Every structure is written in C-alpha cells, then in structure tokens.
Amino acid sequence: MSISKRVSLVSSSPTLKISAKAKQMKQKGIDVVSFGAGEPDFDTPAHIKESAKKALDEGFTKYTPASGIKELKEAICKKFREDNNLIFSPEEILVSCGAKHSIFNAIFALCDEGDEVVLPSPYWVSFPEMIKVAGGKPVILKTTQEDSFRIKPEQLQKAITPRTKLFILNSPCNPTGMVYTKDELQLLSNVLIASNVYCISDEIYEKIIYDGEEHVSIASLGERIKELTVVVNGVSKSYSMTGWRIGYAGGPEEIISAMSNLQSHSTSNPVSFAQTAALEALSGPQDQVMEMVDEFRRRRDYIIDRLNETPGISCLKPKGAFYAFANVSEILKKGALKDSVSLAEKLLAEANVAVVPGSAFGDDRYIRLSYATSLENIKEGMERIKGFIEKVL
Ligand code: GLU
C-alpha cells in the first residue's frame, strides 16, 4: 500500500476516537461515563428541528450554491455585526460543513509548502494535522498553567520568521477554556500587523463563556487586523447542532473566494436543510443558549471543585467552552502510569471513564474532561476517577 506522504502524516482524531470507543462500549452494555468529545448533551432546540422538517417537506433537498445560501449568509453577516461588531458583506462569508471544515479550507487557502504556522499549545487536536496535510509547518508556542495558558505578545514576536504565514487563535480555548481579554488581543494583533501574518480566529465557543467574561473577536480591533483575519464560527456548540455540520467563516473576499473554490471541488454545498436549520438557529429565539450556558456553569463549578479535591490533580477554572484541562503530572510522577495515554487507557479499561489524553493537545501532563454531560454523570465519573487514582497513588 502506498499512502501519500502528506496523508500518512495525519493520525485519526483522538477526540472522535475516544468518544466512538465509549459509545461502542455503551452499546455492548458497559456502563461508561464519557468525558470524551466536546458535544453538548442537550437536544437541538425544537424550533430549529421544525425548520429543517419544513424545508424537507417543501422539497429543499437539492444542491445549493457551494458556498451556502444567500439568506444564511445574510443572517451570518447580521450575527457578526450584532455580536462582534464586524461588518462583512455576503461575498465575505463561506458556509461550510462544520467550523472544522471552514478551518481546513482557510489553512489550505493560505498555506504554501513549508510555510510556518504559529500555534499556541495546548491546542485543539486537529490544528497541527490540518497544517501538516496542507504542507505547512506547525510552530508550537508553549503556554503553561502558570500563565493561565495564554501566550504573550513577546512570545509571538519571537516565533515569527520570514516563513511565518499564519497564526492560529482559539479563544475561548479548547482544551483549556481560557479567554483572551481585549487588551491582550490588541497586543497580539499589533505583532501580527507588524509582520503581515494572517490569523485564523476560531471562535466556535464564543457563546459558552462564564463569570461575566467578554468574548472579543480579534478581527474587530481595527481595519488592518480584519484584513488579515479569517473568523470561524458555527452552530454546533451554541445550538447543540454538532451532527448538522454547519460552520462558517467571515474574512477578506479574496481568501473567502479561494476557500469557496476549494469547497466547490470537495464537498460542494453543506446539507441544504441543515442550512435552513442554521438560519433558524441564528435568527430565532436565543433563550435556550442562555439556559445551556447556565447549566454548563453549574457543571463546571462542580467538576473543577471535585478535580481539585482529588489527590494528584490540579485544574484551573475555565472561563469558557466546556472542558476541564486537568494537570495529572503528580500522578504520572509516581511511575505506575507512564504518560497521559496510558492513564486515559487504564481509566477507560479499569474504571469505565473516558477522557482524552493531554498529549493529543500538545501537553502530556494533562487529561481533558468534557463536562458537556449531565451532572449525574459527572458525579459518577468523578467518584470512579477518585477510586482509580487512590489505587494508583
Ligand atoms: N471539537 C470537539 C472536541 O474537541 C469535537 C470533536 C472534534 O471535532 O475534535 O472534542
């Protein structure tokens, strides 16, 4: 078998793999508590499902323009204007099969062979793989718990070379839950502007934010940074629509049009009636988003307290998204488990608890727990983790 060099560099998504394994075990009747993939456990709101049913009944089942329907693009422009103070025209919008797809298109549209892409770690699992398959070179900027997992402008400046093409920003961050302030973003944007480095700003967790934190889009901080930035968002997380696969990007027309061309030769349009549902999600009632975030906050408060009470674990309180990124270095130091992968594997095999190893996010001293699952599951899962750790320590 001769798989292409580029694709051989890519491994399968560990977040999706873990959750598939947990689902498989559940199907076999094993009582697994899954803190695996980041997928809200709430149902998609009824009014959104109704709009898709109606679209189906009305025969909206054929190709749409490859880059998405006009009505949805207009609703996305309105969303950007109202939520992010960003003015885009429909030509500056692409609708894709999930935010992941928009990010993929953007990286491919911007990266040439050997281009360097600066990526803060811990990072979301798919970023380095997408960069590599596009021929780019990930340049990882390490952040630590002590810095609240945020990079400093000097660090970014130092990482930039004549080959740097792109910087990837993800705030609120998966997996750390950290959120950059407006002032911090301003300083980062000054560095990007000075070196003409493009930015992909992944804002998929924008609405899942706590404690009065404010989400600011880096692209809203001035005309020049807007010209360098592709903002990516989607309906999966905010409206519990992961399976519908609708994400979108807003950015300079030239980049968006290159991304659209690429999409027109790969997937064509995102599913027609899922676009109708996304239109309803963005333009219909928003109260369910608030209710969901309130529930995530309750779960976050509980799981973070429980993690910090567990011997050998420490965890910062996330300010957004729905992940706890727990430091397990004290447990690994004891030597019975050699790394975050063996810890995650043993937890699943011996305690029936699924977590994602930190190595998948670029830091082996951690594990990630998604708290997008019921409080009851979280309580049970934390009991099992405590029992398991007590045996290991
Ligand atoms: N983004 C989510 C996660 O990190 C969903 C799975 C994926 O696409 O990686 O768990």
mmCIF file of C-alpha atoms and ligand atoms in Angstrom:
data_model
loop_
_atom_site.group_PDB
_atom_site.id
_atom_site.type_symbol
_atom_site.label_atom_id
_atom_site.label_comp_id
_atom_site.label_asym_id
_atom_site.label_seq_id
_atom_site.Cartn_x
_atom_site.Cartn_y
_atom_site.Cartn_z
ATOM 1 C CA MET A 1 0.000 0.000 0.000
ATOM 2 C CA SER A 2 1.342 3.420 -0.824
ATOM 3 C CA ILE A 3 -0.432 6.191 1.016
ATOM 4 C CA SER A 4 0.626 9.721 0.081
ATOM 5 C CA LYS A 5 3.328 11.272 2.261
ATOM 6 C CA ARG A 6 1.040 14.115 3.314
ATOM 7 C CA VAL A 7 -1.834 11.941 4.416
ATOM 8 C CA SER A 8 0.463 9.437 6.113
ATOM 9 C CA LEU A 9 1.491 12.268 8.430
ATOM 10 C CA VAL A 10 -2.045 12.533 9.737
ATOM 11 C CA SER A 11 -3.410 10.394 12.534
ATOM 12 C CA SER A 12 -7.106 9.926 13.272
ATOM 13 C CA SER A 13 -8.797 12.463 15.558
ATOM 14 C CA PRO A 14 -8.263 11.313 19.178
ATOM 15 C CA THR A 15 -11.316 13.229 20.406
ATOM 16 C CA LEU A 16 -13.570 11.454 17.935
ATOM 17 C CA LYS A 17 -11.805 8.114 18.509
ATOM 18 C CA ILE A 18 -12.286 8.204 22.289
ATOM 19 C CA SER A 19 -15.953 9.089 22.058
ATOM 20 C CA ALA A 20 -16.551 6.410 19.403
ATOM 21 C CA LYS A 21 -14.889 3.855 21.698
ATOM 22 C CA ALA A 22 -17.005 4.972 24.662
ATOM 23 C CA LYS A 23 -20.170 4.735 22.532
ATOM 24 C CA GLN A 24 -19.142 1.262 21.363
ATOM 25 C CA MET A 25 -18.629 0.103 24.969
ATOM 26 C CA LYS A 26 -22.050 1.524 25.916
ATOM 27 C CA GLN A 27 -23.642 -0.402 23.050
ATOM 28 C CA LYS A 28 -22.122 -3.570 24.462
ATOM 29 C CA GLY A 29 -23.923 -2.815 27.713
ATOM 30 C CA ILE A 30 -20.864 -1.467 29.584
ATOM 31 C CA ASP A 31 -21.746 1.432 31.832
ATOM 32 C CA VAL A 32 -19.231 4.049 30.599
ATOM 33 C CA VAL A 33 -19.094 7.649 31.789
ATOM 34 C CA SER A 34 -17.813 9.664 28.850
ATOM 35 C CA PHE A 35 -15.900 12.905 29.289
ATOM 36 C CA GLY A 36 -14.671 12.392 25.707
ATOM 37 C CA ALA A 37 -15.672 14.517 22.729
ATOM 38 C CA GLY A 38 -16.939 18.022 23.228
ATOM 39 C CA GLU A 39 -20.516 17.618 22.248
ATOM 40 C CA PRO A 40 -23.379 19.316 24.124
ATOM 41 C CA ASP A 41 -25.699 16.652 25.536
ATOM 42 C CA PHE A 42 -28.839 18.783 25.018
ATOM 43 C CA ASP A 43 -31.203 18.128 22.167
ATOM 44 C CA THR A 44 -31.218 20.595 19.263
ATOM 45 C CA PRO A 45 -33.969 23.144 20.132
ATOM 46 C CA ALA A 46 -37.397 22.155 18.723
ATOM 47 C CA HIS A 47 -37.904 25.303 16.611
ATOM 48 C CA ILE A 48 -34.632 24.553 14.787
ATOM 49 C CA LYS A 49 -35.621 20.955 14.075
ATOM 50 C CA GLU A 50 -39.051 22.119 12.895
ATOM 51 C CA SER A 51 -37.493 24.488 10.360
ATOM 52 C CA ALA A 52 -35.465 21.615 8.871
ATOM 53 C CA LYS A 53 -38.540 19.369 8.720
ATOM 54 C CA LYS A 54 -40.442 22.102 6.931
ATOM 55 C CA ALA A 55 -37.583 22.582 4.462
ATOM 56 C CA LEU A 56 -37.592 18.846 3.734
ATOM 57 C CA ASP A 57 -41.351 18.793 3.247
ATOM 58 C CA GLU A 58 -41.094 21.728 0.880
ATOM 59 C CA GLY A 59 -38.540 19.850 -1.209
ATOM 60 C CA PHE A 60 -35.477 21.859 -0.260
ATOM 61 C CA THR A 61 -33.305 18.833 -0.944
ATOM 62 C CA LYS A 62 -31.198 19.780 -3.944
ATOM 63 C CA TYR A 63 -27.800 21.434 -4.448
ATOM 64 C CA THR A 64 -27.473 24.947 -3.132
ATOM 65 C CA PRO A 65 -24.661 27.344 -4.108
ATOM 66 C CA ALA A 66 -21.454 25.595 -2.983
ATOM 67 C CA SER A 67 -20.590 28.400 -0.564
ATOM 68 C CA GLY A 68 -24.049 28.435 1.070
ATOM 69 C CA ILE A 69 -27.468 30.018 0.604
ATOM 70 C CA LYS A 70 -27.826 33.798 0.433
ATOM 71 C CA GLU A 71 -30.338 34.006 3.317
ATOM 72 C CA LEU A 72 -27.971 32.199 5.664
ATOM 73 C CA LYS A 73 -25.011 34.334 4.596
ATOM 74 C CA GLU A 74 -27.101 37.428 5.308
ATOM 75 C CA ALA A 75 -28.035 36.079 8.751
ATOM 76 C CA ILE A 76 -24.344 35.395 9.432
ATOM 77 C CA CYS A 77 -23.471 38.979 8.416
ATOM 78 C CA LYS A 78 -26.129 40.218 10.857
ATOM 79 C CA LYS A 79 -24.737 37.966 13.599
ATOM 80 C CA PHE A 80 -21.193 39.246 13.022
ATOM 81 C CA ARG A 81 -22.447 42.836 13.074
ATOM 82 C CA GLU A 82 -24.530 42.500 16.232
ATOM 83 C CA ASP A 83 -22.381 40.133 18.291
ATOM 84 C CA ASN A 84 -18.882 41.000 17.161
ATOM 85 C CA ASN A 85 -19.053 44.493 15.741
ATOM 86 C CA LEU A 86 -17.755 43.136 12.431
ATOM 87 C CA ILE A 87 -19.104 44.326 9.107
ATOM 88 C CA PHE A 88 -18.987 41.690 6.362
ATOM 89 C CA SER A 89 -20.855 41.504 3.056
ATOM 90 C CA PRO A 90 -22.280 38.121 1.918
ATOM 91 C CA GLU A 91 -19.316 37.801 -0.515
ATOM 92 C CA GLU A 92 -17.065 37.716 2.536
ATOM 93 C CA ILE A 93 -18.891 34.722 4.037
ATOM 94 C CA LEU A 94 -18.493 30.990 3.422
ATOM 95 C CA VAL A 95 -20.827 28.363 4.873
ATOM 96 C CA SER A 96 -19.081 25.005 5.372
ATOM 97 C CA CYS A 97 -19.727 21.507 6.703
ATOM 98 C CA GLY A 98 -18.861 22.481 10.278
ATOM 99 C CA ALA A 99 -16.392 25.019 11.668
ATOM 100 C CA LYS A 100 -13.717 22.347 11.274
ATOM 101 C CA HIS A 101 -14.291 22.404 7.529
ATOM 102 C CA SER A 102 -14.035 26.200 7.388
ATOM 103 C CA ILE A 103 -10.713 25.991 9.274
ATOM 104 C CA PHE A 104 -9.472 23.301 6.901
ATOM 105 C CA ASN A 105 -10.403 25.430 3.879
ATOM 106 C CA ALA A 106 -8.763 28.514 5.382
ATOM 107 C CA ILE A 107 -5.496 26.711 6.159
ATOM 108 C CA PHE A 108 -5.423 25.265 2.647
ATOM 109 C CA ALA A 109 -6.229 28.622 1.090
ATOM 110 C CA LEU A 110 -3.383 30.332 2.946
ATOM 111 C CA CYS A 111 -0.576 27.781 3.366
ATOM 112 C CA ASP A 112 2.100 27.028 0.830
ATOM 113 C CA GLU A 113 4.607 24.173 1.150
ATOM 114 C CA GLY A 114 6.972 24.932 4.033
ATOM 115 C CA ASP A 115 5.025 27.917 5.384
ATOM 116 C CA GLU A 116 5.216 28.232 9.143
ATOM 117 C CA VAL A 117 2.029 28.385 11.152
ATOM 118 C CA VAL A 118 2.284 29.587 14.736
ATOM 119 C CA LEU A 119 0.035 27.576 17.007
ATOM 120 C CA PRO A 120 -0.216 28.105 20.772
ATOM 121 C CA SER A 121 -0.337 24.898 22.795
ATOM 122 C CA PRO A 122 -2.341 23.331 24.335
ATOM 123 C CA TYR A 123 -4.171 23.326 21.025
ATOM 124 C CA TRP A 124 -7.222 21.635 19.625
ATOM 125 C CA VAL A 125 -6.222 18.252 18.200
ATOM 126 C CA SER A 126 -6.992 18.939 14.543
ATOM 127 C CA PHE A 127 -4.932 22.114 14.068
ATOM 128 C CA PRO A 128 -1.457 20.547 13.696
ATOM 129 C CA GLU A 129 -2.806 17.760 11.481
ATOM 130 C CA MET A 130 -4.532 20.203 9.154
ATOM 131 C CA ILE A 131 -1.402 22.352 8.942
ATOM 132 C CA LYS A 132 0.754 19.330 8.091
ATOM 133 C CA VAL A 133 -1.581 17.979 5.440
ATOM 134 C CA ALA A 134 -1.650 21.424 3.817
ATOM 135 C CA GLY A 135 2.167 21.262 3.565
ATOM 136 C CA GLY A 136 2.701 23.803 6.354
ATOM 137 C CA LYS A 137 4.940 23.513 9.390
ATOM 138 C CA PRO A 138 3.353 23.892 12.824
ATOM 139 C CA VAL A 139 5.442 26.118 15.109
ATOM 140 C CA ILE A 140 4.203 25.348 18.586
ATOM 141 C CA LEU A 141 4.222 28.090 21.217
ATOM 142 C CA LYS A 142 4.004 26.520 24.644
ATOM 143 C CA THR A 143 1.817 28.107 27.291
ATOM 144 C CA THR A 144 1.620 26.951 30.889
ATOM 145 C CA GLN A 145 -0.882 26.766 33.694
ATOM 146 C CA GLU A 146 1.126 29.496 35.484
ATOM 147 C CA ASP A 147 0.461 31.897 32.557
ATOM 148 C CA SER A 148 -3.189 30.793 32.507
ATOM 149 C CA PHE A 149 -2.409 29.140 29.171
ATOM 150 C CA ARG A 150 -2.142 32.432 27.300
ATOM 151 C CA ILE A 151 0.700 33.471 25.039
ATOM 152 C CA LYS A 152 2.404 36.825 25.473
ATOM 153 C CA PRO A 153 2.996 39.209 22.534
ATOM 154 C CA GLU A 154 6.805 38.905 23.022
ATOM 155 C CA GLN A 155 6.492 35.130 22.643
ATOM 156 C CA LEU A 156 4.538 35.538 19.415
ATOM 157 C CA GLN A 157 7.025 38.094 18.139
ATOM 158 C CA LYS A 158 9.944 35.744 18.807
ATOM 159 C CA ALA A 159 8.276 32.868 16.961
ATOM 160 C CA ILE A 160 7.786 34.870 13.762
ATOM 161 C CA THR A 161 10.331 34.274 10.971
ATOM 162 C CA PRO A 162 10.309 35.286 7.291
ATOM 163 C CA ARG A 163 8.495 31.965 6.624
ATOM 164 C CA THR A 164 5.618 32.671 9.026
ATOM 165 C CA LYS A 165 2.338 32.878 7.171
ATOM 166 C CA LEU A 166 -0.311 32.283 9.719
ATOM 167 C CA PHE A 167 -1.207 32.402 13.391
ATOM 168 C CA ILE A 168 -3.997 30.342 14.906
ATOM 169 C CA LEU A 169 -6.025 31.794 17.717
ATOM 170 C CA ASN A 170 -8.732 29.947 19.630
ATOM 171 C CA SER A 171 -10.500 31.902 22.359
ATOM 172 C CA PRO A 172 -12.384 30.589 24.318
ATOM 173 C CA CYS A 173 -9.873 27.800 24.027
ATOM 174 C CA ASN A 174 -10.399 24.087 23.555
ATOM 175 C CA PRO A 175 -8.963 22.405 25.692
ATOM 176 C CA THR A 176 -8.008 24.963 28.390
ATOM 177 C CA GLY A 177 -11.167 27.103 28.485
ATOM 178 C CA MET A 178 -9.057 30.248 28.666
ATOM 179 C CA VAL A 179 -10.300 33.528 27.188
ATOM 180 C CA TYR A 180 -8.102 36.387 25.941
ATOM 181 C CA THR A 181 -9.041 39.914 27.032
ATOM 182 C CA LYS A 182 -9.462 42.732 24.541
ATOM 183 C CA ASP A 183 -6.171 44.318 25.642
ATOM 184 C CA GLU A 184 -4.268 41.066 25.196
ATOM 185 C CA LEU A 185 -5.767 40.603 21.742
ATOM 186 C CA GLN A 186 -4.842 44.151 20.821
ATOM 187 C CA LEU A 187 -1.188 43.452 21.664
ATOM 188 C CA LEU A 188 -1.196 40.193 19.693
ATOM 189 C CA SER A 189 -2.831 41.917 16.735
ATOM 190 C CA ASN A 190 -0.106 44.622 16.759
ATOM 191 C CA VAL A 191 2.517 41.879 16.376
ATOM 192 C CA LEU A 192 0.615 40.217 13.521
ATOM 193 C CA ILE A 193 0.118 43.514 11.699
ATOM 194 C CA ALA A 194 3.792 44.485 12.038
ATOM 195 C CA SER A 195 4.863 41.231 10.351
ATOM 196 C CA ASN A 196 1.914 40.839 7.941
ATOM 197 C CA VAL A 197 0.971 37.472 9.409
ATOM 198 C CA TYR A 198 -2.528 36.137 8.718
ATOM 199 C CA CYS A 199 -4.743 34.915 11.535
ATOM 200 C CA ILE A 200 -7.421 32.256 11.749
ATOM 201 C CA SER A 201 -9.570 33.050 14.747
ATOM 202 C CA ASP A 202 -11.568 30.016 15.840
ATOM 203 C CA GLU A 203 -14.484 31.450 17.837
ATOM 204 C CA ILE A 204 -16.705 28.373 17.998
ATOM 205 C CA TYR A 205 -17.037 28.614 21.824
ATOM 206 C CA GLU A 206 -17.906 32.318 21.723
ATOM 207 C CA LYS A 207 -21.261 31.946 23.448
ATOM 208 C CA ILE A 208 -20.118 29.431 26.044
ATOM 209 C CA ILE A 209 -18.462 31.878 28.377
ATOM 210 C CA TYR A 210 -18.769 32.432 32.144
ATOM 211 C CA ASP A 211 -18.332 34.852 35.029
ATOM 212 C CA GLY A 212 -19.054 38.000 33.016
ATOM 213 C CA GLU A 213 -16.088 37.403 30.660
ATOM 214 C CA GLU A 214 -16.497 39.126 27.311
ATOM 215 C CA HIS A 215 -15.728 37.447 24.020
ATOM 216 C CA VAL A 216 -13.904 39.804 21.668
ATOM 217 C CA SER A 217 -13.135 38.932 18.075
ATOM 218 C CA ILE A 218 -9.560 39.920 17.205
ATOM 219 C CA ALA A 219 -10.817 40.956 13.757
ATOM 220 C CA SER A 220 -12.958 43.676 15.352
ATOM 221 C CA LEU A 221 -9.917 45.533 16.700
ATOM 222 C CA GLY A 222 -9.172 47.524 13.544
ATOM 223 C CA GLU A 223 -9.292 47.544 9.753
ATOM 224 C CA ARG A 224 -5.781 46.147 9.235
ATOM 225 C CA ILE A 225 -6.204 43.140 11.521
ATOM 226 C CA LYS A 226 -9.595 42.475 9.904
ATOM 227 C CA GLU A 227 -7.841 42.330 6.510
ATOM 228 C CA LEU A 228 -5.510 39.664 7.887
ATOM 229 C CA THR A 229 -8.075 37.542 9.718
ATOM 230 C CA VAL A 230 -10.499 34.751 8.865
ATOM 231 C CA VAL A 231 -13.048 34.443 11.668
ATOM 232 C CA VAL A 232 -14.502 30.959 12.052
ATOM 233 C CA ASN A 233 -17.652 30.069 13.932
ATOM 234 C CA GLY A 234 -20.592 27.679 13.638
ATOM 235 C CA VAL A 235 -23.831 26.458 15.157
ATOM 236 C CA SER A 236 -22.587 23.137 16.605
ATOM 237 C CA LYS A 237 -21.729 24.171 20.129
ATOM 238 C CA SER A 238 -24.025 27.158 20.787
ATOM 239 C CA TYR A 239 -27.173 25.469 19.495
ATOM 240 C CA SER A 240 -26.311 21.850 20.214
ATOM 241 C CA MET A 241 -26.162 21.048 16.497
ATOM 242 C CA THR A 242 -22.944 19.026 16.224
ATOM 243 C CA GLY A 243 -24.395 16.446 13.815
ATOM 244 C CA TRP A 244 -25.869 19.018 11.442
ATOM 245 C CA ARG A 245 -22.373 20.091 10.332
ATOM 246 C CA ILE A 246 -22.829 23.791 9.713
ATOM 247 C CA GLY A 247 -19.946 26.160 10.308
ATOM 248 C CA TYR A 248 -18.978 29.397 8.650
ATOM 249 C CA ALA A 249 -16.148 31.813 8.032
ATOM 250 C CA GLY A 250 -16.012 35.570 7.545
ATOM 251 C CA GLY A 251 -12.951 37.237 6.078
ATOM 252 C CA PRO A 252 -11.406 39.148 3.185
ATOM 253 C CA GLU A 253 -13.217 38.409 -0.066
ATOM 254 C CA GLU A 254 -10.111 37.076 -1.812
ATOM 255 C CA ILE A 255 -9.458 34.473 0.877
ATOM 256 C CA ILE A 256 -13.128 33.520 1.205
ATOM 257 C CA SER A 257 -13.426 33.118 -2.534
ATOM 258 C CA ALA A 258 -10.342 30.827 -2.597
ATOM 259 C CA MET A 259 -11.857 28.798 0.244
ATOM 260 C CA SER A 260 -15.179 28.606 -1.633
ATOM 261 C CA ASN A 261 -13.440 27.409 -4.793
ATOM 262 C CA LEU A 262 -11.741 24.649 -2.830
ATOM 263 C CA GLN A 263 -15.026 23.678 -1.189
ATOM 264 C CA SER A 264 -16.781 23.609 -4.571
ATOM 265 C CA HIS A 265 -14.379 20.821 -5.624
ATOM 266 C CA SER A 266 -14.505 18.836 -2.407
ATOM 267 C CA THR A 267 -17.821 18.709 -0.572
ATOM 268 C CA SER A 268 -19.934 21.134 -2.669
ATOM 269 C CA ASN A 269 -22.614 22.766 -0.534
ATOM 270 C CA PRO A 270 -23.270 21.952 3.117
ATOM 271 C CA VAL A 271 -26.544 19.988 3.509
ATOM 272 C CA SER A 272 -29.404 22.147 2.170
ATOM 273 C CA PHE A 273 -31.935 21.679 5.001
ATOM 274 C CA ALA A 274 -29.195 21.905 7.644
ATOM 275 C CA GLN A 275 -28.521 25.388 6.263
ATOM 276 C CA THR A 276 -32.210 26.226 6.785
ATOM 277 C CA ALA A 277 -31.892 24.983 10.368
ATOM 278 C CA ALA A 278 -28.762 27.096 10.918
ATOM 279 C CA LEU A 279 -30.646 30.115 9.595
ATOM 280 C CA GLU A 280 -33.360 29.476 12.189
ATOM 281 C CA ALA A 281 -30.717 28.956 14.910
ATOM 282 C CA LEU A 282 -29.115 32.322 14.200
ATOM 283 C CA SER A 283 -32.317 34.296 13.636
ATOM 284 C CA GLY A 284 -34.805 32.596 16.001
ATOM 285 C CA PRO A 285 -35.165 32.780 19.812
ATOM 286 C CA GLN A 286 -31.862 32.663 21.701
ATOM 287 C CA ASP A 287 -33.104 31.833 25.224
ATOM 288 C CA GLN A 288 -32.044 28.174 25.037
ATOM 289 C CA VAL A 289 -28.428 29.231 24.539
ATOM 290 C CA MET A 290 -28.514 31.051 27.893
ATOM 291 C CA GLU A 291 -30.145 28.091 29.619
ATOM 292 C CA MET A 292 -27.493 25.758 28.253
ATOM 293 C CA VAL A 293 -24.670 28.035 29.374
ATOM 294 C CA ASP A 294 -26.205 28.284 32.884
ATOM 295 C CA GLU A 295 -26.215 24.510 33.086
ATOM 296 C CA PHE A 296 -22.617 24.275 31.819
ATOM 297 C CA ARG A 297 -21.616 26.768 34.530
ATOM 298 C CA ARG A 298 -23.153 24.616 37.269
ATOM 299 C CA ARG A 299 -21.348 21.572 35.926
ATOM 300 C CA ARG A 300 -18.062 23.446 35.585
ATOM 301 C CA ASP A 301 -18.211 24.646 39.195
ATOM 302 C CA TYR A 302 -18.870 21.117 40.384
ATOM 303 C CA ILE A 303 -16.271 19.281 38.289
ATOM 304 C CA ILE A 304 -13.478 21.786 38.949
ATOM 305 C CA ASP A 305 -14.025 21.544 42.719
ATOM 306 C CA ARG A 306 -14.076 17.763 42.552
ATOM 307 C CA LEU A 307 -10.932 17.619 40.400
ATOM 308 C CA ASN A 308 -9.016 19.926 42.727
ATOM 309 C CA GLU A 309 -10.054 17.840 45.737
ATOM 310 C CA THR A 310 -8.712 14.689 44.082
ATOM 311 C CA PRO A 311 -5.165 13.835 45.195
ATOM 312 C CA GLY A 312 -2.576 14.374 42.447
ATOM 313 C CA ILE A 313 -4.830 16.551 40.257
ATOM 314 C CA SER A 314 -4.950 20.319 39.826
ATOM 315 C CA CYS A 315 -7.140 22.227 37.415
ATOM 316 C CA LEU A 316 -7.614 25.886 36.548
ATOM 317 C CA LYS A 317 -11.173 27.174 36.429
ATOM 318 C CA PRO A 318 -12.059 27.584 32.757
ATOM 319 C CA LYS A 319 -13.675 30.835 31.702
ATOM 320 C CA GLY A 320 -15.277 29.457 28.579
ATOM 321 C CA ALA A 321 -16.011 26.314 26.499
ATOM 322 C CA PHE A 322 -16.911 23.084 28.333
ATOM 323 C CA TYR A 323 -13.634 21.379 29.083
ATOM 324 C CA ALA A 324 -11.602 20.852 32.224
ATOM 325 C CA PHE A 325 -7.911 20.524 31.392
ATOM 326 C CA ALA A 326 -6.615 18.735 34.448
ATOM 327 C CA ASN A 327 -2.952 18.533 35.411
ATOM 328 C CA VAL A 328 -2.099 14.948 36.308
ATOM 329 C CA SER A 329 1.699 15.318 36.448
ATOM 330 C CA GLU A 330 1.803 14.341 40.143
ATOM 331 C CA ILE A 331 0.107 11.053 39.315
ATOM 332 C CA LEU A 332 2.418 10.356 36.366
ATOM 333 C CA LYS A 333 5.482 11.118 38.521
ATOM 334 C CA LYS A 334 4.608 8.147 40.743
ATOM 335 C CA GLY A 335 5.642 5.965 37.811
ATOM 336 C CA ALA A 336 2.826 3.405 37.630
ATOM 337 C CA LEU A 337 1.448 5.121 34.522
ATOM 338 C CA LYS A 338 3.968 6.352 32.013
ATOM 339 C CA ASP A 339 2.019 9.050 30.215
ATOM 340 C CA SER A 340 -1.397 10.640 29.662
ATOM 341 C CA VAL A 341 -2.300 7.993 27.067
ATOM 342 C CA SER A 342 -1.723 5.104 29.477
ATOM 343 C CA LEU A 343 -3.644 6.980 32.159
ATOM 344 C CA ALA A 344 -6.590 7.512 29.782
ATOM 345 C CA GLU A 345 -6.446 3.901 28.584
ATOM 346 C CA LYS A 346 -6.372 2.483 32.090
ATOM 347 C CA LEU A 347 -9.161 4.809 33.239
ATOM 348 C CA LEU A 348 -11.342 3.526 30.430
ATOM 349 C CA ALA A 349 -10.447 -0.141 30.867
ATOM 350 C CA GLU A 350 -10.499 -0.265 34.673
ATOM 351 C CA ALA A 351 -12.909 2.473 35.738
ATOM 352 C CA ASN A 352 -15.077 2.810 32.609
ATOM 353 C CA VAL A 353 -14.389 6.527 32.356
ATOM 354 C CA ALA A 354 -13.467 8.099 29.009
ATOM 355 C CA VAL A 355 -11.159 11.150 28.977
ATOM 356 C CA VAL A 356 -8.856 12.491 26.251
ATOM 357 C CA PRO A 357 -5.085 12.295 26.935
ATOM 358 C CA GLY A 358 -3.339 15.673 27.090
ATOM 359 C CA SER A 359 -0.701 14.557 24.579
ATOM 360 C CA ALA A 360 -3.375 14.929 21.880
ATOM 361 C CA PHE A 361 -3.451 18.650 22.729
ATOM 362 C CA GLY A 362 0.327 19.012 22.942
ATOM 363 C CA ASP A 363 0.846 18.555 26.696
ATOM 364 C CA ASP A 364 1.332 15.113 28.121
ATOM 365 C CA ARG A 365 0.957 16.213 31.746
ATOM 366 C CA TYR A 366 -2.796 16.685 31.346
ATOM 367 C CA ILE A 367 -6.059 14.965 30.576
ATOM 368 C CA ARG A 368 -9.132 16.693 29.138
ATOM 369 C CA LEU A 369 -12.597 16.123 30.520
ATOM 370 C CA SER A 370 -15.590 17.439 28.619
ATOM 371 C CA TYR A 371 -18.312 18.452 31.065
ATOM 372 C CA ALA A 372 -20.936 18.571 28.331
ATOM 373 C CA THR A 373 -22.629 15.698 30.091
ATOM 374 C CA SER A 374 -25.212 15.559 32.895
ATOM 375 C CA LEU A 375 -24.327 16.492 36.480
ATOM 376 C CA GLU A 376 -25.327 12.980 37.453
ATOM 377 C CA ASN A 377 -22.762 11.514 35.022
ATOM 378 C CA ILE A 378 -20.144 13.968 36.238
ATOM 379 C CA LYS A 379 -20.748 12.921 39.871
ATOM 380 C CA GLU A 380 -20.492 9.249 38.997
ATOM 381 C CA GLY A 381 -17.452 9.784 36.760
ATOM 382 C CA MET A 382 -15.624 11.762 39.443
ATOM 383 C CA GLU A 383 -16.309 9.040 42.036
ATOM 384 C CA ARG A 384 -14.778 6.498 39.688
ATOM 385 C CA ILE A 385 -11.765 8.697 38.926
ATOM 386 C CA LYS A 386 -11.180 9.236 42.658
ATOM 387 C CA GLY A 387 -11.321 5.480 43.317
ATOM 388 C CA PHE A 388 -8.956 4.786 40.418
ATOM 389 C CA ILE A 389 -6.424 7.458 41.464
ATOM 390 C CA GLU A 390 -6.419 6.237 45.059
ATOM 391 C CA LYS A 391 -5.399 2.812 43.785
ATOM 392 C CA VAL A 392 -2.654 4.247 41.546
ATOM 393 C CA LEU A 393 -1.083 6.677 44.053
HETATM 394 N N1 GLU B 1 -14.192 19.765 18.829
HETATM 395 C C1 GLU B 1 -14.738 18.767 19.672
HETATM 396 C C2 GLU B 1 -13.690 18.199 20.618
HETATM 397 O O1 GLU B 1 -12.604 18.707 20.711
HETATM 398 C C3 GLU B 1 -15.432 17.707 18.874
HETATM 399 C C4 GLU B 1 -14.580 16.642 18.283
HETATM 400 C C5 GLU B 1 -13.602 17.178 17.287
HETATM 401 O O2 GLU B 1 -14.029 17.627 16.237
HETATM 402 O O3 GLU B 1 -12.421 17.194 17.650
HETATM 403 O O4 GLU B 1 -13.981 17.269 21.308
#
